[in-house]
Short mmCIF file of C-alpha atoms in Angstrom, two decimals:
data_model
loop_
_atom_site.label_atom_id
_atom_site.label_comp_id
_atom_site.label_asym_id
_atom_site.label_seq_id
_atom_site.Cartn_x
_atom_site.Cartn_y
_atom_site.Cartn_z
CA UNK A 239 -16.32 23.30 2.88
CA UNK A 240 -15.91 21.30 5.89
CA UNK A 241 -19.21 19.50 5.52
CA UNK A 242 -18.39 18.68 1.85
CA UNK A 243 -15.08 17.00 2.95
CA UNK A 244 -16.62 15.13 5.80
CA UNK A 245 -19.46 13.83 3.36
CA UNK A 246 -16.76 13.04 0.76
CA UNK A 247 -14.93 11.01 3.22
CA UNK A 248 -17.99 9.30 4.51
CA UNK A 249 -19.27 8.36 0.89
CA UNK A 250 -15.95 7.46 -0.58
CA UNK A 251 -15.20 5.24 2.35
CA UNK A 252 -18.61 3.19 1.51
CA UNK A 253 -18.23 3.45 -2.23
CA UNK A 254 -15.00 4.51 -3.88
CA UNK A 255 -17.08 5.37 -7.14
CA UNK A 256 -19.49 7.71 -5.28
CA UNK A 257 -20.69 10.38 -7.34
CA UNK A 258 -20.54 14.33 -6.99
CA UNK A 259 -24.25 14.23 -6.71
CA UNK A 260 -24.31 11.68 -4.01
CA UNK A 261 -21.54 13.46 -1.92
CA UNK A 262 -23.41 16.86 -2.43
CA UNK A 263 -26.69 15.27 -1.10
CA UNK A 264 -24.90 13.85 1.95
CA UNK A 265 -23.34 17.03 2.68
CA UNK A 266 -26.71 18.77 2.40
CA UNK A 267 -25.63 21.14 -0.30
CA UNK A 268 -26.49 21.61 -4.16
CA UNK A 269 -23.97 20.31 -6.79
CA UNK A 270 -23.46 24.12 -7.92
CA UNK A 271 -22.23 24.90 -4.30
CA UNK A 272 -19.92 21.81 -4.42
CA UNK A 273 -18.47 22.76 -7.34
CA UNK A 274 -17.85 26.23 -6.13
CA UNK A 275 -15.43 24.82 -3.54
CA UNK A 276 -14.40 21.95 -5.63
CA UNK A 277 -14.23 22.47 -9.58
CA UNK A 278 -13.99 18.47 -10.17
CA UNK A 279 -14.64 15.35 -8.56
CA UNK A 280 -10.77 14.67 -8.82
CA UNK A 281 -10.07 17.74 -6.96
CA UNK A 282 -12.59 16.84 -4.28
CA UNK A 283 -11.13 13.19 -3.98
CA UNK A 284 -7.70 14.61 -3.45
CA UNK A 285 -8.82 17.14 -0.88
CA UNK A 286 -10.79 14.29 1.07
CA UNK A 287 -7.70 12.10 1.14
CA UNK A 288 -5.32 14.99 2.09
CA UNK A 289 -7.58 15.95 5.06
CA UNK A 290 -7.69 12.37 6.12
CA UNK A 291 -3.84 11.99 6.12
CA UNK A 292 -3.40 15.59 7.67
CA UNK A 293 -5.73 14.55 10.68
CA UNK A 294 -3.70 11.12 10.77
CA UNK A 295 -0.46 12.94 10.86
CA UNK A 296 -1.86 15.31 13.78
CA UNK A 297 -2.91 12.08 15.72
CA UNK A 298 0.41 10.38 15.24
CA UNK A 299 2.33 13.50 16.42
CA UNK A 300 1.07 12.73 19.95
CA UNK A 301 2.45 9.22 19.81
CA UNK A 302 5.89 8.67 21.03
CA UNK A 303 7.75 6.74 18.51
CA UNK A 304 10.85 6.39 20.45
CA UNK A 305 9.91 3.79 22.91
CA UNK A 306 9.81 0.00 22.83
CA UNK A 307 8.63 -0.84 19.08
CA UNK A 308 5.71 -3.10 20.23
CA UNK A 309 4.38 -0.54 22.64
CA UNK A 310 4.73 2.17 19.99
CA UNK A 311 2.92 -0.09 17.37
CA UNK A 312 0.11 -0.80 19.65
CA UNK A 313 -0.26 3.05 20.47
CA UNK A 314 -0.11 3.92 16.74
CA UNK A 315 -2.90 1.38 16.00
CA UNK A 316 -4.89 2.34 18.97
CA UNK A 317 -4.81 6.08 18.13
CA UNK A 318 -5.36 5.95 14.51
CA UNK A 319 -6.55 2.66 12.93
CA UNK A 320 -9.68 4.29 12.13
CA UNK A 321 -8.17 7.06 10.22
CA UNK A 322 -5.78 4.69 8.51
CA UNK A 323 -8.95 2.53 7.38
CA UNK A 324 -10.65 5.48 5.93
CA UNK A 325 -7.65 6.89 4.19
CA UNK A 326 -7.01 3.50 2.64
CA UNK A 327 -10.94 3.35 1.30
CA UNK A 328 -10.42 6.99 -0.04
CA UNK A 329 -7.20 6.01 -1.47
CA UNK A 330 -9.07 3.54 -3.76
CA UNK A 331 -11.06 6.48 -5.14
CA UNK A 332 -7.90 8.56 -5.52
CA UNK A 333 -6.08 5.84 -7.36
CA UNK A 334 -8.81 6.11 -10.22
CA UNK A 335 -8.14 9.58 -10.68
CA UNK A 336 -4.89 10.69 -9.48
CA UNK A 337 -1.28 10.19 -10.78
CA UNK A 338 0.94 7.30 -8.91
CA UNK A 339 3.42 10.01 -8.30
CA UNK A 340 0.85 12.39 -6.53
CA UNK A 341 -0.48 9.55 -4.55
CA UNK A 342 2.94 8.68 -3.49
CA UNK A 343 3.68 12.25 -2.49
CA UNK A 344 0.59 12.38 -0.39
CA UNK A 345 1.54 9.31 1.59
CA UNK A 346 5.23 9.76 1.81
CA UNK A 347 5.13 11.08 5.38
CA UNK A 348 2.82 8.65 7.00
CA UNK A 349 4.48 5.67 5.08
CA UNK A 350 7.99 6.82 6.45
CA UNK A 351 6.65 7.07 9.89
CA UNK A 352 5.57 3.54 9.79
CA UNK A 353 8.45 2.35 7.86
CA UNK A 354 10.86 3.67 10.18
CA UNK A 355 9.12 2.19 13.16
CA UNK A 356 9.22 -1.20 11.58
CA UNK A 357 12.95 -0.75 10.47
CA UNK A 358 13.79 0.15 14.10
CA UNK A 359 12.11 -2.89 15.62
CA UNK A 360 14.16 -4.98 13.36
CA UNK A 361 17.19 -3.57 13.90
CA UNK A 362 16.54 -3.88 17.80
CA UNK A 363 15.66 -7.56 17.26
CA UNK A 364 12.05 -7.18 18.21
CA UNK A 365 10.44 -7.60 14.78
CA UNK A 366 11.19 -10.45 12.38
CA UNK A 367 14.01 -9.61 9.83
CA UNK A 368 13.25 -12.46 7.42
CA UNK A 369 10.63 -10.23 5.69
CA UNK A 370 11.03 -6.89 4.24
CA UNK A 371 9.88 -3.82 6.28
CA UNK A 372 7.65 -2.86 3.23
CA UNK A 373 5.82 -6.11 3.23
CA UNK A 374 5.29 -5.84 7.03
CA UNK A 375 3.82 -2.29 6.61
CA UNK A 376 1.54 -3.84 3.84
CA UNK A 377 0.28 -6.53 6.24
CA UNK A 378 -0.60 -3.98 8.84
CA UNK A 379 -2.68 -1.82 6.27
CA UNK A 380 -4.41 -5.08 5.07
CA UNK A 381 -5.41 -6.07 8.59
CA UNK A 382 -6.70 -2.66 9.31
CA UNK A 383 -8.72 -2.56 6.25
CA UNK A 384 -10.16 -5.95 7.09
CA UNK A 385 -11.04 -4.76 10.49
CA UNK A 386 -12.81 -1.80 9.16
CA UNK A 387 -14.79 -3.98 6.61
CA UNK A 388 -15.79 -6.12 9.47
CA UNK A 389 -16.83 -3.29 11.80
CA UNK A 390 -18.83 -1.77 8.86
CA UNK A 391 -20.54 -5.25 8.37
CA UNK A 392 -21.14 -5.87 12.09
CA UNK A 393 -18.95 -8.82 12.26
CA UNK A 394 -16.67 -6.96 14.66
CA UNK A 395 -17.30 -4.49 17.57
CA UNK A 396 -15.42 -1.30 16.88
CA UNK A 397 -14.24 -1.18 20.46
CA UNK A 398 -12.49 -4.45 19.99
CA UNK A 399 -10.87 -3.53 16.64
CA UNK A 400 -7.61 -1.79 17.99
CA UNK A 401 -6.80 -4.89 20.26
CA UNK A 402 -7.54 -7.51 17.50
CA UNK A 403 -5.55 -5.61 15.05
CA UNK A 404 -2.61 -5.11 17.47
CA UNK A 405 -2.69 -8.69 18.42
CA UNK A 406 -2.62 -9.96 14.83
CA UNK A 407 0.00 -7.73 13.58
CA UNK A 408 2.29 -8.24 16.56
CA UNK A 409 2.06 -12.08 16.10
CA UNK A 410 2.75 -11.44 12.38
CA UNK A 411 5.75 -9.38 13.25
CA UNK A 412 7.40 -11.50 15.81
CA UNK A 413 10.65 -12.98 15.00
CA UNK A 414 10.55 -16.64 13.75
CA UNK A 415 11.11 -18.89 16.84
CA UNK A 416 10.94 -15.96 19.11
CA UNK A 417 8.59 -15.46 21.88
CA UNK A 418 5.54 -13.33 21.11
CA UNK A 419 5.45 -10.18 23.42
CA UNK A 420 2.21 -8.39 24.26
CA UNK A 421 2.15 -4.62 24.10
CA UNK A 422 2.43 -4.33 27.78
CA UNK A 423 5.80 -6.34 27.83
CA UNK A 424 4.35 -9.55 28.81
CA UNK A 425 4.73 -12.79 26.59
CA UNK A 426 1.50 -14.02 25.24
CA UNK A 427 2.01 -17.57 27.16
CA UNK A 428 2.70 -15.72 30.53
CA UNK A 429 -0.21 -13.14 30.12
CA UNK A 430 -2.54 -16.07 29.69
CA UNK A 431 -1.32 -18.02 32.68
CA UNK A 432 -2.07 -16.63 36.18
CA UNK A 433 0.50 -19.07 37.57
CA UNK A 434 3.07 -17.24 35.59
CA UNK A 435 1.82 -13.85 36.09
#
């Protein structure tokens, strides 16, 4: 069953319309075997999405969410951007077969985690307050999705993706008129100027 779920994640990440036959072939099993574990494509898609979200939750459990919001956001991206990107891709497949209510239920915990972090950053005056936390969370997911697409197409080295995502998102989250701070607590201007380092 694990091989089938891994194949489903891989196939659906590349193509949200991937068929049961494609997934079975990628898993190295027959269609009858696949249906023995997952009676329909919808059930398989939900299981693949749930698996990714559970894995993401396990990773995020290791991240200290109580520290500086910028440091925490960087750590969150560093540890889980690829899982978030995969879950976003599989989510596209899930949206075609699962009800909005079910999708909301599955995403409630990770969305709450990110939303709480952004909200705390706003309350502490670290992140901008002129835009809603939900919109800033959406920006994070769009940047991650774009980075994943660039990695897949060869336009971006996977090793560079976490830093590119962090720098882009932190710049977008910075208070208007405020100084951009890097995840290490140094301003972007001083980080690039040896004379000020």
